[in-house]
PDB file of C-alpha atoms in Angstrom:
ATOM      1  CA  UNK G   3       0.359 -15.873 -11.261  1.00 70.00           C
ATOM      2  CA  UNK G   4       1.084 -16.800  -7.667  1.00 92.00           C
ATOM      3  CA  UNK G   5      -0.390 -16.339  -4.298  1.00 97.00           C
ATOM      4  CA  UNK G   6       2.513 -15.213  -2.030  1.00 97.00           C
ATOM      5  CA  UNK G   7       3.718 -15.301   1.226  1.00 98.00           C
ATOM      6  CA  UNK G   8       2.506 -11.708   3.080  1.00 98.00           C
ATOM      7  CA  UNK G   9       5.643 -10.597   5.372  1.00 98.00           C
ATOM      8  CA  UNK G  10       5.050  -9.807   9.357  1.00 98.00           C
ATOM      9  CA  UNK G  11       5.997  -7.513  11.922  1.00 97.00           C
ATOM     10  CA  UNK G  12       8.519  -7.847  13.171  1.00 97.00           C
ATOM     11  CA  UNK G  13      10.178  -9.456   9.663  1.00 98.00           C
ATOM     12  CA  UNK G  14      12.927  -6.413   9.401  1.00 98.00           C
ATOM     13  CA  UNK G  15      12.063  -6.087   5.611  1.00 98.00           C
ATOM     14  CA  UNK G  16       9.551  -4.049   6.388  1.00 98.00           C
ATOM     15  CA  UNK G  17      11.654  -1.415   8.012  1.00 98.00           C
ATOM     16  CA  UNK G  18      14.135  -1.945   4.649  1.00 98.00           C
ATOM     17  CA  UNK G  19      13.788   1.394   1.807  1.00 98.00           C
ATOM     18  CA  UNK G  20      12.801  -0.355  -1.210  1.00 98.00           C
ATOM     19  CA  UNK G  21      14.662   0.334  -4.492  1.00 98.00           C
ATOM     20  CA  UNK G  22      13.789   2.143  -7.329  1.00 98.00           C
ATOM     21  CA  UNK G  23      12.692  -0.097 -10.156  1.00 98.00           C
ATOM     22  CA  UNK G  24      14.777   0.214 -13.230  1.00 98.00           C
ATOM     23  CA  UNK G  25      14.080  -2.983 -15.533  1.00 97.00           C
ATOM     24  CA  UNK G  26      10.268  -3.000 -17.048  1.00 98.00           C
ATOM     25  CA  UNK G  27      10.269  -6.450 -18.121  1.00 98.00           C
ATOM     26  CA  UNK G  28       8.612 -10.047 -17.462  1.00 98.00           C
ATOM     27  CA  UNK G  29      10.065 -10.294 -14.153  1.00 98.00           C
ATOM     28  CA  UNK G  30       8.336  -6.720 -13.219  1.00 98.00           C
ATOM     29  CA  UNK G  31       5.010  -8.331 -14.894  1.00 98.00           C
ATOM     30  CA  UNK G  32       5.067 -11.258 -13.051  1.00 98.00           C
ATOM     31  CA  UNK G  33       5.322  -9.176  -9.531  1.00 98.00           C
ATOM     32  CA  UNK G  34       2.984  -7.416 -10.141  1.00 98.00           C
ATOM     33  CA  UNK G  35       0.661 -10.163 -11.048  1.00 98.00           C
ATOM     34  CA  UNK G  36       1.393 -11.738  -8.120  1.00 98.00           C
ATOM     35  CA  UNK G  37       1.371  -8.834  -5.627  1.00 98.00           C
ATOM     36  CA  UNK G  38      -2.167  -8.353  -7.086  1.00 98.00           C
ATOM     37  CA  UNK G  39      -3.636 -12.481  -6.257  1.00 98.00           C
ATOM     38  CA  UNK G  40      -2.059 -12.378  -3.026  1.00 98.00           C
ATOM     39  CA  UNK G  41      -3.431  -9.257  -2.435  1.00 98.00           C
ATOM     40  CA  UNK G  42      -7.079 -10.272  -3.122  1.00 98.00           C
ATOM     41  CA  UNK G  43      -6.493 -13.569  -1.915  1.00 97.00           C
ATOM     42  CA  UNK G  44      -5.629 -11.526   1.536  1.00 97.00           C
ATOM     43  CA  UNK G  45      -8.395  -9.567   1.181  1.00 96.00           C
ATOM     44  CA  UNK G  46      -6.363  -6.409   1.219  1.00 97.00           C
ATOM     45  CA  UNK G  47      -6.768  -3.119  -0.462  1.00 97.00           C
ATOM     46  CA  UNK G  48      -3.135  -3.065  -0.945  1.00 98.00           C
ATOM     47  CA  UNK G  49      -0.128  -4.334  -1.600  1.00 98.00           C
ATOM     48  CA  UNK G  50       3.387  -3.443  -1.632  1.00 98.00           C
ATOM     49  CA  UNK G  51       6.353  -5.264  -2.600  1.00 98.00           C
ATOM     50  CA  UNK G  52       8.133  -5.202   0.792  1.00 98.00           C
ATOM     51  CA  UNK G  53       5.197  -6.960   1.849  1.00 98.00           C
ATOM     52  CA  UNK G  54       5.833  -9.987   0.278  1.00 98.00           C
ATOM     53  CA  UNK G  55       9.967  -9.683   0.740  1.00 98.00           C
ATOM     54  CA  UNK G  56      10.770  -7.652  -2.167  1.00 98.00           C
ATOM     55  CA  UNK G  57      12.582  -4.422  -1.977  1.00 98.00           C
ATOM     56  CA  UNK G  58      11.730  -2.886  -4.874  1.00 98.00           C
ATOM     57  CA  UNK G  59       9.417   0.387  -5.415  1.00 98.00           C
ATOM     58  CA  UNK G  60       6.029  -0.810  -6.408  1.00 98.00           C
ATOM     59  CA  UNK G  61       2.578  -1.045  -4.823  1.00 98.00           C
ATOM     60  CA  UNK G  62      -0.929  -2.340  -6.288  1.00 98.00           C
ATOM     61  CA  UNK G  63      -4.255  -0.726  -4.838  1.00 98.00           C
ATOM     62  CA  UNK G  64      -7.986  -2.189  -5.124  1.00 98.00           C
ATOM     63  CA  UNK G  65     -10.296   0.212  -2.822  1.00 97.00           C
ATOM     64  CA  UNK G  66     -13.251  -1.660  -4.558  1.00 94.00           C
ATOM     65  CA  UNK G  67     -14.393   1.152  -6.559  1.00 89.00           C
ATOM     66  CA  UNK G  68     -15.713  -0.464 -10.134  1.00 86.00           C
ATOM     67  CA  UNK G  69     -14.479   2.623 -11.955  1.00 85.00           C
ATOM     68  CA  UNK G  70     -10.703   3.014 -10.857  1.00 90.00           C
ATOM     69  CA  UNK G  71     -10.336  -1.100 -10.278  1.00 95.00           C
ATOM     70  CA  UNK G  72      -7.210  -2.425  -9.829  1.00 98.00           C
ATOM     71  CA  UNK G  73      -4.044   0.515  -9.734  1.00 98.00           C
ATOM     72  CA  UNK G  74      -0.752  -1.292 -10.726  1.00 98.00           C
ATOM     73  CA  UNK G  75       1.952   1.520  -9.696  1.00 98.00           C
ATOM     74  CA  UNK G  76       6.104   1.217 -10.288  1.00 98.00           C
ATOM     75  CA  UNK G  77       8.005   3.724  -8.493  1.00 98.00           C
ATOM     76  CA  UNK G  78       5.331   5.855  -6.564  1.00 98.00           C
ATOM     77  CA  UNK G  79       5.643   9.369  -5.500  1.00 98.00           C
ATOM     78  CA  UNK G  80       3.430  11.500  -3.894  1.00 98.00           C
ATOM     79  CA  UNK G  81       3.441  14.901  -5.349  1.00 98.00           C
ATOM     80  CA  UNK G  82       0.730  17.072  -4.096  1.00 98.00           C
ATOM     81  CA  UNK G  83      -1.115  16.309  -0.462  1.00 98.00           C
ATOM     82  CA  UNK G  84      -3.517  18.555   0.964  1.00 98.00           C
ATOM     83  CA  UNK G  85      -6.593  18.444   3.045  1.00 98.00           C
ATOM     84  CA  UNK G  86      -7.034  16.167   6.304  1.00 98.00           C
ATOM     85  CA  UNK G  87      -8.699  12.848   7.478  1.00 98.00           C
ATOM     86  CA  UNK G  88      -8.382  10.921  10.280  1.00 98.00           C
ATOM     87  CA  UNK G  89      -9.412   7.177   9.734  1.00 96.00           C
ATOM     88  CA  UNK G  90      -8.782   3.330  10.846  1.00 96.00           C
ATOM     89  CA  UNK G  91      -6.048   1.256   9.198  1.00 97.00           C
ATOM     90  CA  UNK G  92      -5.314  -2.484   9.255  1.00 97.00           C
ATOM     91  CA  UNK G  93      -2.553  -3.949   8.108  1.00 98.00           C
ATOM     92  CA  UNK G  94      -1.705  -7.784   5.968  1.00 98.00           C
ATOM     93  CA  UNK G  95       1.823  -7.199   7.965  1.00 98.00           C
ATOM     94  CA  UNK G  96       0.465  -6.446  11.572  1.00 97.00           C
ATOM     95  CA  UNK G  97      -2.247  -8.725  11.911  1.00 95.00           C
ATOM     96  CA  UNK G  98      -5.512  -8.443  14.381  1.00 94.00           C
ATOM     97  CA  UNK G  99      -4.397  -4.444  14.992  1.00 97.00           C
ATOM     98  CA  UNK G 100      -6.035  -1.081  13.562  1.00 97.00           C
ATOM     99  CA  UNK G 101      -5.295   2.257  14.200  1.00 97.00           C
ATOM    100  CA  UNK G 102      -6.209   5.587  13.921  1.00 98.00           C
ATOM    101  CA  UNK G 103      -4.203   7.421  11.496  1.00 98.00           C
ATOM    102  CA  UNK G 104      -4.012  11.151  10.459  1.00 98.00           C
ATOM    103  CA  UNK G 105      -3.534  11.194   6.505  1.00 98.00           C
ATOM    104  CA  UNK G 106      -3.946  13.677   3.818  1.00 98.00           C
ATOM    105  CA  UNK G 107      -7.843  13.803   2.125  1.00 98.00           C
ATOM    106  CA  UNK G 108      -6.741  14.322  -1.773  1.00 98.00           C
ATOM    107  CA  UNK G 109      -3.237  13.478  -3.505  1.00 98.00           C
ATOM    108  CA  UNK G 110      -1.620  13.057  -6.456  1.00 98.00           C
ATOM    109  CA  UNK G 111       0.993  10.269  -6.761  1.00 98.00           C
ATOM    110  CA  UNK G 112       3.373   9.911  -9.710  1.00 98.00           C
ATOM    111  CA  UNK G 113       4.702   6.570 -11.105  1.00 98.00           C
ATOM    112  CA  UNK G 114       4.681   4.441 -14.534  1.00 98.00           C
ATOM    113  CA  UNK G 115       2.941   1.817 -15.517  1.00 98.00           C
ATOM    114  CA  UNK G 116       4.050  -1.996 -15.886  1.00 98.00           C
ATOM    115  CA  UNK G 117       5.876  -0.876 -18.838  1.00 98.00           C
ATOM    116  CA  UNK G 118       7.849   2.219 -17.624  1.00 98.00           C
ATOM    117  CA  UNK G 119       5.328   4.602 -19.037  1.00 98.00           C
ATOM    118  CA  UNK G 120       4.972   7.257 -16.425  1.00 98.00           C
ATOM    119  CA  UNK G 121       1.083   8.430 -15.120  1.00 98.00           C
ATOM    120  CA  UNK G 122      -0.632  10.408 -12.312  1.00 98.00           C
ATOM    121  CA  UNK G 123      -3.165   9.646 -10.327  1.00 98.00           C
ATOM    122  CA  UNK G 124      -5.338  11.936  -8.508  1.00 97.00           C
ATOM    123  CA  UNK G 125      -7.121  10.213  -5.183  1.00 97.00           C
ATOM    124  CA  UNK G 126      -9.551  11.208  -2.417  1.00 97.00           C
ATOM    125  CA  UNK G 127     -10.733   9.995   0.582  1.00 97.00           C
ATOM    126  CA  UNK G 128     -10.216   6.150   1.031  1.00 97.00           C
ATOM    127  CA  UNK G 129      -8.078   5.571  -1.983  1.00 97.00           C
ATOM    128  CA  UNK G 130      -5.667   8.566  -1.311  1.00 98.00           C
ATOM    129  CA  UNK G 131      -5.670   6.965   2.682  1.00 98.00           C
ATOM    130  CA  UNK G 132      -4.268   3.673   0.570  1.00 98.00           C
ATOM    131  CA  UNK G 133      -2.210   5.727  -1.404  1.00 98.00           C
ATOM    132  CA  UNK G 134      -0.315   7.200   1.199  1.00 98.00           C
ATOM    133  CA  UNK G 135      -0.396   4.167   3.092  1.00 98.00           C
ATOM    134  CA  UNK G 136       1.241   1.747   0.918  1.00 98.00           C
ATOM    135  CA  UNK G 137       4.039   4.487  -0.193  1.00 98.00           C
ATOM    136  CA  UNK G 138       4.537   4.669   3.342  1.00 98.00           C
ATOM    137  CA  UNK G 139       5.488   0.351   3.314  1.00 98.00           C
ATOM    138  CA  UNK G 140       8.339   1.613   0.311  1.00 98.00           C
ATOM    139  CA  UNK G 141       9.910   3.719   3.017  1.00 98.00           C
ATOM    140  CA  UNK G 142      10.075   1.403   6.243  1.00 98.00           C
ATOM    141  CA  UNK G 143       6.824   2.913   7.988  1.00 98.00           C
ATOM    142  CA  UNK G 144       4.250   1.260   8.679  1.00 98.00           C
ATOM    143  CA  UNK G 145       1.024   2.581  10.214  1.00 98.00           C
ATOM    144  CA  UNK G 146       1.517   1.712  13.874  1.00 97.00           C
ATOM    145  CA  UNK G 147       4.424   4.438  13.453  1.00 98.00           C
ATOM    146  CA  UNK G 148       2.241   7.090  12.900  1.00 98.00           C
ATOM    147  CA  UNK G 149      -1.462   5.893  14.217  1.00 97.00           C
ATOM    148  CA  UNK G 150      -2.584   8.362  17.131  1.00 97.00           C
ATOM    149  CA  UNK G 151      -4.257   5.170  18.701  1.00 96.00           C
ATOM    150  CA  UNK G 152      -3.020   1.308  18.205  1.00 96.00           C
ATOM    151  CA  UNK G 153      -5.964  -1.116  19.270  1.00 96.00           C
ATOM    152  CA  UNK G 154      -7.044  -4.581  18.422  1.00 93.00           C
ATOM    153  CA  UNK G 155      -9.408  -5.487  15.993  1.00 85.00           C
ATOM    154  CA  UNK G 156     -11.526  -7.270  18.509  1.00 75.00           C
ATOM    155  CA  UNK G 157     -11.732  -4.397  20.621  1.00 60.00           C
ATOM    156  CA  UNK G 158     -13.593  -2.524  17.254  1.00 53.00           C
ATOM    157  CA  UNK G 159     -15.729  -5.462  16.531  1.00 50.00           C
ATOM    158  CA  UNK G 160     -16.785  -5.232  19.819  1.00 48.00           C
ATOM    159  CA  UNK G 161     -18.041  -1.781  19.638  1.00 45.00           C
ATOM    160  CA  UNK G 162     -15.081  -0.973  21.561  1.00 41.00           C
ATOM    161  CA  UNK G 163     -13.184   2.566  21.454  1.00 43.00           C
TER     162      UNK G 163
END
């Protein structure tokens, strides 16, 4: 297990459509344990592979709640979306900005697990906002694309609108 190097704007991996994963094996392990140190190390709530320079199809997700933990996900796909939240996002990739970002309030993404075997995972709230956000990364958008408002961090810490 490795801490990597997180990828930034304006790095043009990050506007790259990662591919679909295909081999389930120790290389696939060892990205994923990986994407999950640097991830903590960052101290993200997310993580996907473009983000550290790899163009494949899989994300890891830590929203700090003790009972889901740590999601390990290998070729995501959002398959239901409904309801409506608007929220702040950061970034690892686009440091010192937020935004304000229109997502869906419940999903269901589809994917397998470090071993091919496929799951779903139903998400509300702030996990399905990570959901959707990290998916997002595996198709060349990030959140500045879609935020309704762009500011610096500063600006929030400062009690700033």
């Amino acid at each position: 297990m490795a801490i990597r190097m997180i990828v930034k704007v304006p790095d043009p991996v990050l506007r790259e459509v990662a591919k679909e994963v295909t081999k389930f094996n120790a290389n696939l392990h060892k990205l994923l344990d990986d994407m999950a140190d640097t991830m903590y190390d960052a101290e993200g709530v997310g993580l996907a592979a473009p983000q550290i320079g790899i163009l494949k199809r899989v994300i890891v997700v830590d929203v700090g709640d003790e009972e889901t933990g740590l999601i390990e996900m290998v070729n995501p796909e959002i398959i239901e979306a409904d309801g409506e939240q608007l929220g702040p996002e950061g970034c690892l990739s686009i440091p010192n900005l937020n935004g304000d970002v229109r997502r869906a309030d419940r999903v269901k993404v589809k994917g397998q697990d470090r071993h091919g075997n496929p799951f779903v995972v139903e998400a509300t709230g702030f996990l399905a906002r990570a959901f959707q956000h990290e998916v997002d990364h595996l198709n060349g958008i990030l959140f500045t694309d879609i935020a309704e408002r762009v500011y610096d961090i500063s600006e929030r810490d400062k009690g700033g609108e």
